[in-house]
Amino acid sequence: MKTKAFFLCCLFATAVLSAQPKLNPNNIPEIVKAMSPQEKALLVVGFNSACEGYTPTLPGTGGLTHPFEKYGIPSVVMMDGPVGVRLEPDWHDGLGEAHFTTCFPTGLLTAASWDREVAFRMGHAIGEETLDMGADVILGPGMNLLRNPLNGRNFEYFSEDPVLSGSIAAAYINGVQETGAGTSAKHFAANNQETNRLDGDSRMDARTLRELYTRGFEICLRESEPWTVMASYNLLNGEYTQESYSLLTGILREEFGFRGLVVTDWTGMRNTPLQLHAGSDLFMGGMYKQTEHILSSLEDGSLQMADLDRAVTKVLELVVKSVSFRLPDFVPSLKPDLEGHAKLARETAAEGMVLLENKGVLPLRPSRVALFGVHSYDLIPGGNGAAFVSCPYVSQVNDALKEAGFTLDPQLEKLYKGYAAFIDADLTLNHKVNVHVGQPQKKELELTPRLIGEAVSSADVAVITIGRTSGEARDRVLDKEFLLQENEKSLIERVCEGFHAAGKKVVVVLNICGVVETASWKQLPDAVLCAWLPGEEGGHAIADILTGRATPSGRLPMTFPVDYFDIAGAEDFPYNFISDKANESVVHPERRGLDPKNLMYTDYTEGIYVGYRHFLTRGVEVAYPFGYGLSYTSFEYSAPVVKRQGKQVVASVKVTNVGPVAGKEAVGLYVHAPLGNFADKPERELKAFGKTRLLQPGESQVLEFSFPVQDLGSYNAACSRWETAKGKYTVYFGADCQAPAASLPFSL
Ligand code: GLC
């Protein structure tokens, strides 16, 4: 009898389970209908330790969505970060085997390439490694506008200009998603400082928001379809972005046409029903309290089931795109193509390095080099936080120059390598900091005159590397990080003095996370190369540029000001606030005697006048302008054409390599617009850009551009629409915003 009863129960259970609809791309509404409120409230919150069946499986940082076997819903795996899959340092799999992923160059360098192809190829490789490591979504690109050079996460982002940011982000997204992995365009929106990033209020007028801070995302969504957009931590004009219906539904979905999923940044408990109503669909990292809050809100009526069902639908639409769903038998190799991707990382790094000065010293011929600066031997490949990648190795400048046939001053090499090793040992053995979580910036050594003198006599040329790093949850400070430190400046001064007295040259390499002060010292050396945070192959890439194996073609994606306070809105940023802990949430600054300005709220008083929009329009001198960069060859522009074709503006210009070596030329298309109904407009704005292929001497290429006529307009906040003025425009061709290579009038 018991057997029969047991058999009948199994039959019933099987019948029930088989009666459950199994998820497929075409039956999502049916699944939504079949799910209980409890199941829905679990699905839209990140899978977490309070959930039944949860087992921590991530090899790095990120999050999982909640699986439901009964409906055939697997977990979707989301992992950091923008420049590579972030594994925990020294991660080993269950069999004790160590695994690594590729550390690509950071966002700034990618944007400095001004080349969508470079971003696409890097994204494609990162997409492959995302799947190799068993993840479905890479949490990148980071694409917030570079409002102020001291934002701690600028290294992750792209540019002070929304067109360059948006198009490079889109190319990266298309590259990743061509592999079958997904992306997260982040952090939407106006997350432009790390100080009090969880609760700081970014305050700006509507024109500023639309023309600058959502514009990059708008262009990105025009040119790509990221699976997800990540809603930022901060407030925008008094509302948490994650709770802002006007931002997430009004602008992002209804105006920009975003059809994917909005995932919250890794926020804790907030107003969950308000977040759901606003348009947040998935609450990451996920707390069980959020699930409970959803259920209690359904009961008390503060949450409509329709809002929850929309979010559930978005999560299921994400699930059915994922490899975890589409290829349930897929076994991640955990073995990315590290060799092939290292080669790509090296090529990518060289494409985005920007040559700032060159008084005939570069490219170098194999010779004896006196290599100064601790970061010449201990390169900073990337920044800290979500964008950190645990590199399998870092190619160092000293080794790369030796490989290229240079002889290094052995005394300096011994001194600096020993010094770097000592600092690392001190940091780790004294438990001061885990050097694996981002390469720390090391204090420059004071060198004796005798040592410098000996280097002068034993070398033909000097190379000095200056390092700067930064990371998530903390901004840089003016005096210690934007300005060069005394020992760094004295190193440059004394090496230049010694080598110049002997008729020898000096090259400075900037291994930096963002803009530093250059005006006070940039005339001292004979060359300055901005190498950014160039990834694991940075040493080789720097050597490739210094030796001419690669011709520099990078262009600045942001302005280098002469003085920090020349920046518009310089005082409207916590430029001297030392955050004593990460994720500083300065909820009661008054209790610490602090001014709430720039901590509790930040007024974007500069409005749309960020970067070159400020410097060019107001004629403020800069150290290096937006779009600036030198090459080893030179180019001429001819036959510029601009015309209207229906709703598009189409343009072209012929670029010819008239110099001695092969090279690539980045070209920006800027537009000076008539004021129309506006009281003011920037002198000119970037509307399109492109880059030639490698042109041999004498070779030409016609670059073509196309963008919507409405992009010529400005945002009229009074009537909430873009307005394009009739009248005479001027179109400029060239990357350097201050030195167009060609221009011509254009009328609307
Ligand atoms: C972080 C970052 C975000 C990252 C996420 C997951 O706080 O702001 O960029 O992707 O959490 O680590």
mmCIF file with all atom_site columns, N, CA, C and O and ligand atoms in Angstrom, residues 61-62 80 139 153 156 186-187 197 230 233 265-266 386 472, ligand 1:
data_model
loop_
_atom_site.group_PDB
_atom_site.id
_atom_site.type_symbol
_atom_site.label_atom_id
_atom_site.label_alt_id
_atom_site.label_comp_id
_atom_site.label_asym_id
_atom_site.label_entity_id
_atom_site.label_seq_id
_atom_site.pdbx_PDB_ins_code
_atom_site.Cartn_x
_atom_site.Cartn_y
_atom_site.Cartn_z
_atom_site.occupancy
_atom_site.B_iso_or_equiv
_atom_site.pdbx_formal_charge
_atom_site.auth_seq_id
_atom_site.auth_comp_id
_atom_site.auth_asym_id
_atom_site.auth_atom_id
_atom_site.pdbx_PDB_model_num
ATOM   1  N N  . THR A 1 61  ? 34.653 39.666 -7.957  1.00 0.00 ? 61  THR A N  1
ATOM   2  C CA . THR A 1 61  ? 33.571 40.493 -7.407  1.00 0.00 ? 61  THR A CA 1
ATOM   3  C C  . THR A 1 61  ? 32.463 40.610 -8.439  1.00 0.00 ? 61  THR A C  1
ATOM   4  O O  . THR A 1 61  ? 32.715 40.611 -9.647  1.00 0.00 ? 61  THR A O  1
ATOM   5  N N  . GLY A 1 62  ? 31.229 40.702 -7.945  1.00 0.00 ? 62  GLY A N  1
ATOM   6  C CA . GLY A 1 62  ? 30.083 40.833 -8.847  1.00 0.00 ? 62  GLY A CA 1
ATOM   7  C C  . GLY A 1 62  ? 28.854 40.302 -8.159  1.00 0.00 ? 62  GLY A C  1
ATOM   8  O O  . GLY A 1 62  ? 28.686 40.505 -6.952  1.00 0.00 ? 62  GLY A O  1
ATOM   9  N N  . ASP A 1 80  ? 32.813 41.934 -12.284 1.00 0.00 ? 80  ASP A N  1
ATOM   10 C CA . ASP A 1 80  ? 33.639 43.091 -12.657 1.00 0.00 ? 80  ASP A CA 1
ATOM   11 C C  . ASP A 1 80  ? 34.742 42.573 -13.568 1.00 0.00 ? 80  ASP A C  1
ATOM   12 O O  . ASP A 1 80  ? 35.082 41.398 -13.518 1.00 0.00 ? 80  ASP A O  1
ATOM   13 N N  . LEU A 1 139 ? 30.769 43.703 -15.901 1.00 0.00 ? 139 LEU A N  1
ATOM   14 C CA . LEU A 1 139 ? 30.222 44.964 -15.374 1.00 0.00 ? 139 LEU A CA 1
ATOM   15 C C  . LEU A 1 139 ? 31.070 46.139 -15.852 1.00 0.00 ? 139 LEU A C  1
ATOM   16 O O  . LEU A 1 139 ? 31.836 46.752 -15.123 1.00 0.00 ? 139 LEU A O  1
ATOM   17 N N  . ARG A 1 153 ? 37.802 57.615 -9.920  1.00 0.00 ? 153 ARG A N  1
ATOM   18 C CA . ARG A 1 153 ? 37.548 56.565 -10.904 1.00 0.00 ? 153 ARG A CA 1
ATOM   19 C C  . ARG A 1 153 ? 37.706 57.043 -12.334 1.00 0.00 ? 153 ARG A C  1
ATOM   20 O O  . ARG A 1 153 ? 37.353 56.340 -13.278 1.00 0.00 ? 153 ARG A O  1
ATOM   21 N N  . GLU A 1 156 ? 38.995 54.742 -14.995 1.00 0.00 ? 156 GLU A N  1
ATOM   22 C CA . GLU A 1 156 ? 38.090 53.716 -15.545 1.00 0.00 ? 156 GLU A CA 1
ATOM   23 C C  . GLU A 1 156 ? 37.256 54.259 -16.687 1.00 0.00 ? 156 GLU A C  1
ATOM   24 O O  . GLU A 1 156 ? 36.719 53.504 -17.482 1.00 0.00 ? 156 GLU A O  1
ATOM   25 N N  . LYS A 1 186 ? 27.789 51.877 -17.150 1.00 0.00 ? 186 LYS A N  1
ATOM   26 C CA . LYS A 1 186 ? 27.683 52.402 -15.770 1.00 0.00 ? 186 LYS A CA 1
ATOM   27 C C  . LYS A 1 186 ? 28.463 53.690 -15.642 1.00 0.00 ? 186 LYS A C  1
ATOM   28 O O  . LYS A 1 186 ? 29.367 53.955 -16.450 1.00 0.00 ? 186 LYS A O  1
ATOM   29 N N  . HIS A 1 187 ? 28.092 54.558 -14.626 1.00 0.00 ? 187 HIS A N  1
ATOM   30 C CA . HIS A 1 187 ? 27.045 54.416 -13.633 1.00 0.00 ? 187 HIS A CA 1
ATOM   31 C C  . HIS A 1 187 ? 26.045 55.531 -13.911 1.00 0.00 ? 187 HIS A C  1
ATOM   32 O O  . HIS A 1 187 ? 26.417 56.696 -13.853 1.00 0.00 ? 187 HIS A O  1
ATOM   33 N N  . ARG A 1 197 ? 30.059 58.873 -2.261  1.00 0.00 ? 197 ARG A N  1
ATOM   34 C CA . ARG A 1 197 ? 29.424 58.439 -3.516  1.00 0.00 ? 197 ARG A CA 1
ATOM   35 C C  . ARG A 1 197 ? 28.079 57.765 -3.262  1.00 0.00 ? 197 ARG A C  1
ATOM   36 O O  . ARG A 1 197 ? 27.219 57.712 -4.117  1.00 0.00 ? 197 ARG A O  1
ATOM   37 N N  . MET A 1 230 ? 23.695 50.239 -15.395 1.00 0.00 ? 230 MET A N  1
ATOM   38 C CA . MET A 1 230 ? 23.793 50.228 -13.935 1.00 0.00 ? 230 MET A CA 1
ATOM   39 C C  . MET A 1 230 ? 23.434 51.600 -13.374 1.00 0.00 ? 230 MET A C  1
ATOM   40 O O  . MET A 1 230 ? 24.056 52.607 -13.729 1.00 0.00 ? 230 MET A O  1
ATOM   41 N N  . TYR A 1 233 ? 24.965 55.015 -7.454  1.00 0.00 ? 233 TYR A N  1
ATOM   42 C CA . TYR A 1 233 ? 24.634 55.156 -6.021  1.00 0.00 ? 233 TYR A CA 1
ATOM   43 C C  . TYR A 1 233 ? 24.013 56.509 -5.703  1.00 0.00 ? 233 TYR A C  1
ATOM   44 O O  . TYR A 1 233 ? 23.134 56.606 -4.851  1.00 0.00 ? 233 TYR A O  1
ATOM   45 N N  . ASP A 1 265 ? 23.615 49.768 -8.717  1.00 0.00 ? 265 ASP A N  1
ATOM   46 C CA . ASP A 1 265 ? 24.962 49.562 -8.219  1.00 0.00 ? 265 ASP A CA 1
ATOM   47 C C  . ASP A 1 265 ? 24.801 48.884 -6.861  1.00 0.00 ? 265 ASP A C  1
ATOM   48 O O  . ASP A 1 265 ? 23.725 48.824 -6.288  1.00 0.00 ? 265 ASP A O  1
ATOM   49 N N  . TRP A 1 266 ? 25.880 48.403 -6.338  1.00 0.00 ? 266 TRP A N  1
ATOM   50 C CA . TRP A 1 266 ? 25.812 47.446 -5.207  1.00 0.00 ? 266 TRP A CA 1
ATOM   51 C C  . TRP A 1 266 ? 25.367 48.133 -3.908  1.00 0.00 ? 266 TRP A C  1
ATOM   52 O O  . TRP A 1 266 ? 26.091 48.228 -2.932  1.00 0.00 ? 266 TRP A O  1
ATOM   53 N N  . ALA A 1 386 ? 36.692 48.137 -8.401  1.00 0.00 ? 386 ALA A N  1
ATOM   54 C CA . ALA A 1 386 ? 35.985 47.217 -9.300  1.00 0.00 ? 386 ALA A CA 1
ATOM   55 C C  . ALA A 1 386 ? 36.760 46.976 -10.588 1.00 0.00 ? 386 ALA A C  1
ATOM   56 O O  . ALA A 1 386 ? 36.657 45.929 -11.209 1.00 0.00 ? 386 ALA A O  1
ATOM   57 N N  . GLU A 1 472 ? 38.383 53.239 -6.778  1.00 0.00 ? 472 GLU A N  1
ATOM   58 C CA . GLU A 1 472 ? 36.996 53.364 -6.360  1.00 0.00 ? 472 GLU A CA 1
ATOM   59 C C  . GLU A 1 472 ? 36.927 53.795 -4.898  1.00 0.00 ? 472 GLU A C  1
ATOM   60 O O  . GLU A 1 472 ? 37.795 53.448 -4.110  1.00 0.00 ? 472 GLU A O  1
HETATM 61 C C1 . GLC B 2 .   ? 30.860 48.828 -7.040  1.00 0.00 ? 1   GLC B C1 1
HETATM 62 C C2 . GLC B 2 .   ? 31.034 49.723 -8.217  1.00 0.00 ? 1   GLC B C2 1
HETATM 63 C C3 . GLC B 2 .   ? 30.551 49.132 -9.507  1.00 0.00 ? 1   GLC B C3 1
HETATM 64 C C4 . GLC B 2 .   ? 30.851 47.643 -9.496  1.00 0.00 ? 1   GLC B C4 1
HETATM 65 C C5 . GLC B 2 .   ? 29.975 47.010 -8.424  1.00 0.00 ? 1   GLC B C5 1
HETATM 66 C C6 . GLC B 2 .   ? 30.247 45.499 -8.292  1.00 0.00 ? 1   GLC B C6 1
HETATM 67 O O1 . GLC B 2 .   ? 30.481 49.534 -5.899  1.00 0.00 ? 1   GLC B O1 1
HETATM 68 O O2 . GLC B 2 .   ? 30.530 51.068 -8.088  1.00 0.00 ? 1   GLC B O2 1
HETATM 69 O O3 . GLC B 2 .   ? 31.222 49.796 -10.574 1.00 0.00 ? 1   GLC B O3 1
HETATM 70 O O4 . GLC B 2 .   ? 30.572 47.061 -10.750 1.00 0.00 ? 1   GLC B O4 1
HETATM 71 O O5 . GLC B 2 .   ? 30.136 47.636 -7.165  1.00 0.00 ? 1   GLC B O5 1
HETATM 72 O O6 . GLC B 2 .   ? 31.492 45.301 -7.707  1.00 0.00 ? 1   GLC B O6 1
#
